[in-house]
CSV table of C-alpha atoms in Angstrom, one decimal:
chain,number,residue,atom,x,y,z
Y,30,SER,CA,8.2,21.4,-13.8
Y,31,GLN,CA,5.3,19.2,-12.8
Y,32,GLN,CA,5.8,15.5,-13.6
Y,33,GLY,CA,2.3,14.5,-12.9
Y,34,GLU,CA,-0.8,16.4,-14.0
Y,35,GLU,CA,-4.2,15.3,-12.9
Y,36,ASP,CA,-7.5,15.6,-14.8
Y,37,PRO,CA,-10.1,16.8,-14.0
Y,38,GLN,CA,-9.1,19.6,-11.5
Y,39,ALA,CA,-12.4,19.1,-9.7
Y,40,LEU,CA,-15.0,16.4,-9.7
Y,41,SER,CA,-18.4,16.4,-8.0
Y,42,ILE,CA,-20.5,13.2,-7.8
Y,43,GLN,CA,-23.2,11.6,-5.8
Y,44,GLU,CA,-22.6,8.9,-3.1
Y,45,GLY,CA,-22.6,5.5,-4.6
Y,46,GLU,CA,-21.2,6.6,-8.0
Y,47,ASN,CA,-17.8,5.8,-9.3
Y,48,ALA,CA,-15.1,8.5,-9.5
Y,49,THR,CA,-12.3,8.4,-12.1
Y,50,MET,CA,-9.3,10.6,-12.0
Y,51,ASN,CA,-6.5,10.7,-14.6
Y,52,CYS,CA,-2.9,11.6,-14.4
Y,53,SER,CA,-0.3,12.2,-17.1
Y,54,TYR,CA,3.4,12.4,-16.7
Y,55,LYS,CA,6.3,13.5,-18.9
Y,56,THR,CA,9.4,11.3,-18.4
Y,57,SER,CA,10.0,7.6,-17.8
Y,58,ILE,CA,9.1,6.4,-14.3
Y,59,ASN,CA,10.1,3.8,-11.8
Y,60,ASN,CA,6.6,3.8,-10.2
Y,61,LEU,CA,3.6,6.0,-9.9
Y,62,GLN,CA,1.8,6.6,-6.6
Y,63,TRP,CA,-1.6,8.1,-5.6
Y,64,TYR,CA,-2.1,10.1,-2.4
Y,65,ARG,CA,-5.1,11.5,-0.7
Y,66,GLN,CA,-5.3,14.8,1.2
Y,67,ASN,CA,-8.1,15.9,3.4
Y,68,SER,CA,-8.5,19.6,3.6
Y,69,GLY,CA,-5.7,21.2,5.6
Y,70,ARG,CA,-4.1,17.9,6.5
Y,71,GLY,CA,-1.1,15.9,5.4
Y,72,LEU,CA,-1.1,13.4,2.5
Y,73,VAL,CA,-1.9,9.8,2.9
Y,74,HIS,CA,-0.5,7.1,0.6
Y,75,LEU,CA,-3.1,5.1,-1.2
Y,76,ILE,CA,-1.5,2.9,-3.7
Y,77,LEU,CA,1.7,2.4,-5.8
Y,78,ILE,CA,1.9,0.9,-9.2
Y,79,ARG,CA,5.2,-0.1,-10.7
Y,80,SER,CA,6.2,0.6,-14.3
Y,81,ASN,CA,6.0,-3.0,-15.2
Y,82,GLU,CA,2.4,-3.3,-13.9
Y,83,ARG,CA,-0.8,-2.4,-15.8
Y,84,GLU,CA,-3.4,-2.6,-13.1
Y,85,LYS,CA,-3.6,-2.8,-9.3
Y,86,HIS,CA,-6.5,-3.0,-6.8
Y,87,SER,CA,-6.8,-2.1,-3.2
Y,88,GLY,CA,-10.3,-2.3,-1.7
Y,89,ARG,CA,-12.5,0.1,-3.6
Y,90,LEU,CA,-9.5,1.6,-5.5
Y,91,ARG,CA,-8.3,0.5,-8.9
Y,92,VAL,CA,-5.3,2.0,-10.5
Y,93,THR,CA,-4.2,1.5,-14.1
Y,94,LEU,CA,-0.9,2.5,-15.8
Y,95,ASP,CA,-0.2,2.9,-19.5
Y,96,THR,CA,3.5,3.6,-19.9
Y,97,SER,CA,3.1,4.0,-23.7
Y,98,LYS,CA,0.8,7.0,-23.1
Y,99,LYS,CA,2.5,8.1,-19.9
Y,100,SER,CA,-0.8,8.1,-18.1
Y,101,SER,CA,-2.5,6.6,-15.1
Y,102,SER,CA,-6.0,6.5,-13.7
Y,103,LEU,CA,-7.5,6.1,-10.3
Y,104,LEU,CA,-11.0,4.7,-10.0
Y,105,ILE,CA,-12.9,4.8,-6.7
Y,106,THR,CA,-15.9,2.6,-6.8
Y,107,ALA,CA,-19.1,3.0,-4.8
Y,108,SER,CA,-18.0,6.4,-3.5
Y,109,ARG,CA,-18.8,7.6,0.0
Y,110,ALA,CA,-19.1,11.1,1.4
Y,111,ALA,CA,-15.9,10.3,3.4
Y,112,ASP,CA,-14.0,10.0,0.1
Y,113,THR,CA,-14.3,13.8,-0.3
Y,114,ALA,CA,-10.7,15.0,-0.5
Y,115,SER,CA,-7.9,16.0,-3.0
Y,116,TYR,CA,-6.2,13.2,-4.8
Y,117,PHE,CA,-2.6,13.6,-6.1
Y,118,CYS,CA,-0.6,11.4,-8.4
Y,119,ALA,CA,3.2,11.4,-7.8
Y,120,ALA,CA,5.8,10.1,-10.2
Y,121,ASN,CA,9.0,8.5,-9.0
Y,122,SER,CA,11.7,8.5,-11.6
Y,123,GLY,CA,14.0,6.3,-9.7
Y,124,GLY,CA,17.3,6.9,-7.9
Y,125,SER,CA,18.3,6.1,-4.3
Y,126,ASN,CA,16.6,9.2,-2.9
Y,127,TYR,CA,13.2,8.2,-4.2
Y,128,LYS,CA,12.1,11.7,-4.9
Y,129,LEU,CA,8.5,12.2,-5.9
Y,130,THR,CA,7.1,14.8,-8.3
Y,131,PHE,CA,3.5,15.6,-7.5
Y,132,GLY,CA,0.7,16.9,-9.8
Y,133,LYS,CA,-1.7,19.7,-8.8
Y,134,GLY,CA,-4.4,17.3,-7.7
Y,135,THR,CA,-8.1,16.5,-8.3
Y,136,LEU,CA,-10.6,17.8,-5.8
Y,137,LEU,CA,-13.2,15.2,-5.4
Y,138,THR,CA,-16.5,16.1,-3.7
Y,139,VAL,CA,-18.9,13.2,-2.9
Y,140,ASN,CA,-22.4,14.5,-2.1
Y,141,PRO,CA,-24.5,12.5,0.3
X,29,SER,CA,5.0,1.9,14.7
X,30,GLN,CA,6.3,5.1,13.1
X,31,THR,CA,5.0,8.6,13.7
X,32,ILE,CA,5.9,11.9,12.3
X,33,HIS,CA,5.4,15.2,14.1
X,34,GLN,CA,5.5,18.8,12.9
X,35,TRP,CA,5.2,22.0,14.8
X,36,PRO,CA,3.9,24.5,15.1
X,37,ALA,CA,0.6,23.7,13.3
X,38,THR,CA,0.0,27.3,12.4
X,39,LEU,CA,2.3,30.3,12.4
X,40,VAL,CA,1.7,34.0,11.5
X,41,GLN,CA,5.0,35.9,11.0
X,42,PRO,CA,5.8,39.4,9.9
X,43,VAL,CA,7.9,40.0,6.7
X,44,GLY,CA,11.6,40.0,7.5
X,45,SER,CA,11.3,37.8,10.6
X,46,PRO,CA,13.2,34.5,11.0
X,47,LEU,CA,11.6,31.1,10.7
X,48,SER,CA,12.2,27.7,12.2
X,49,LEU,CA,9.9,24.7,11.5
X,50,GLU,CA,10.7,21.4,13.1
X,51,CYS,CA,9.9,17.9,12.0
X,52,THR,CA,10.7,14.7,14.0
X,53,VAL,CA,10.1,11.1,13.2
X,54,GLU,CA,9.7,8.3,15.8
X,55,GLY,CA,10.0,4.6,15.4
X,56,THR,CA,12.5,4.3,12.7
X,57,SER,CA,16.2,5.0,12.1
X,58,ASN,CA,18.1,6.6,9.2
X,59,PRO,CA,15.0,7.6,7.2
X,60,ASN,CA,15.0,9.8,4.1
X,61,LEU,CA,13.4,13.1,5.1
X,62,TYR,CA,11.7,15.7,2.8
X,63,TRP,CA,10.3,19.2,3.1
X,64,TYR,CA,7.5,20.2,0.7
X,65,ARG,CA,5.6,23.5,0.2
X,66,GLN,CA,2.0,23.5,-1.0
X,67,ALA,CA,0.5,26.8,-2.3
X,68,ALA,CA,-3.2,27.2,-1.9
X,69,GLY,CA,-5.0,24.8,-4.3
X,70,ARG,CA,-1.8,23.6,-5.8
X,71,GLY,CA,0.4,20.5,-5.8
X,72,LEU,CA,3.4,19.9,-3.7
X,73,GLN,CA,6.8,21.4,-4.5
X,74,LEU,CA,9.8,19.5,-3.1
X,75,LEU,CA,12.1,22.0,-1.3
X,76,PHE,CA,14.7,19.8,0.4
X,77,TYR,CA,15.5,16.2,1.0
X,78,SER,CA,18.0,14.4,3.2
X,79,VAL,CA,19.4,10.9,3.1
X,80,GLY,CA,21.4,11.2,6.3
X,81,ILE,CA,22.6,13.5,9.1
X,82,GLY,CA,24.1,16.7,7.7
X,83,GLN,CA,23.3,15.7,4.1
X,84,ILE,CA,20.9,18.2,2.5
X,85,SER,CA,19.9,18.5,-1.1
X,86,SER,CA,18.1,21.6,-2.3
X,87,GLU,CA,15.6,21.4,-5.1
X,88,VAL,CA,14.9,25.0,-5.8
X,89,PRO,CA,16.7,28.3,-5.1
X,90,GLN,CA,14.8,30.2,-2.5
X,91,ASN,CA,14.8,32.1,0.7
X,92,LEU,CA,14.8,28.9,2.8
X,93,SER,CA,17.4,26.5,4.2
X,94,ALA,CA,17.2,23.1,5.9
X,95,SER,CA,19.3,21.2,8.4
X,96,ARG,CA,19.3,17.7,9.8
X,97,PRO,CA,21.1,17.9,13.2
X,98,GLN,CA,20.0,14.5,14.3
X,99,ASP,CA,19.0,11.3,12.5
X,100,ARG,CA,15.2,11.8,12.9
X,101,GLN,CA,15.1,15.6,13.1
X,102,PHE,CA,14.6,17.9,10.1
X,103,ILE,CA,14.5,21.7,10.4
X,104,LEU,CA,13.3,24.3,7.9
X,105,SER,CA,14.6,27.8,8.4
X,106,SER,CA,14.7,31.3,7.0
X,107,LYS,CA,16.7,34.3,8.2
X,108,LYS,CA,14.2,36.8,6.7
X,109,LEU,CA,10.7,35.7,5.6
X,110,LEU,CA,9.1,37.1,2.4
X,111,LEU,CA,5.4,37.4,1.6
X,112,SER,CA,5.9,34.6,-1.0
X,113,ASP,CA,7.0,32.2,1.7
X,114,SER,CA,3.4,31.8,2.8
X,115,GLY,CA,2.0,28.4,2.3
X,116,PHE,CA,1.5,24.9,3.8
X,117,TYR,CA,4.7,23.2,4.7
X,118,LEU,CA,4.8,19.4,4.8
X,119,CYS,CA,7.5,17.2,6.1
X,120,ALA,CA,7.6,13.5,5.0
X,121,TRP,CA,9.8,10.5,5.6
X,122,SER,CA,10.5,7.3,3.8
X,123,TRP,CA,12.5,4.2,4.5
X,124,GLY,CA,16.1,4.6,3.3
X,125,GLY,CA,15.4,2.1,0.5
X,126,GLY,CA,11.7,2.7,0.3
X,127,GLU,CA,9.4,4.4,-2.1
X,128,THR,CA,6.3,5.4,-0.2
X,129,GLN,CA,6.5,8.6,1.7
X,130,TYR,CA,4.7,9.3,4.9
X,131,PHE,CA,3.6,12.8,5.7
X,132,GLY,CA,3.3,14.9,8.8
X,133,PRO,CA,0.2,17.0,9.6
X,134,GLY,CA,1.8,20.1,8.1
X,135,THR,CA,2.4,23.7,9.2
X,136,ARG,CA,0.4,26.6,7.8
X,137,LEU,CA,2.6,29.7,7.5
X,138,LEU,CA,1.2,33.1,6.9
X,139,VAL,CA,3.6,35.9,6.3
X,140,LEU,CA,2.1,39.4,6.7
């Protein structure tokens, strides 16, 4: 079963606006990661937040984690047309093999 | 630096034919290796992972198998393809003790 579930499934905004995507997961996690996928390409790691962290920043990205609600959000500020892509959260439940369980993703379209 | 290669990029195969997809990693040793499948508009489903040569763990029962004949080589195979095997296949690697996964460009498989 899916560990991470993103919301919304699709999001369309104008350049310069902020984009917020949410992720919920079901079981306890070691960390939660966000990845980006351009159409027809492989995934690119964006940011990782550990279970003992509440917020993390990387450039225009801000990730929050609420373990009590088993949820995370990804905020992209001042969006650009080049941010158009699918965004996936991936839950890592620990273990030496570091398996990730991915959600279905949010398709973000940034209109110029 | 590390790079990951997958080939072929695109493959069209008839039902019942065999399959062999190859993934190789350069610039690292003893990585964890992963095979994922992504159906159209969906998230990633972990198919196999490997923590060492000859060590393969299967996540879901299916028509596919995986092998790791060399440290940085991961092969996905099938003896007889089904229509349901169509999809986008992604290979990924991580450091043996690492959490972030690094993805290849993917192989798009269409079974007709």
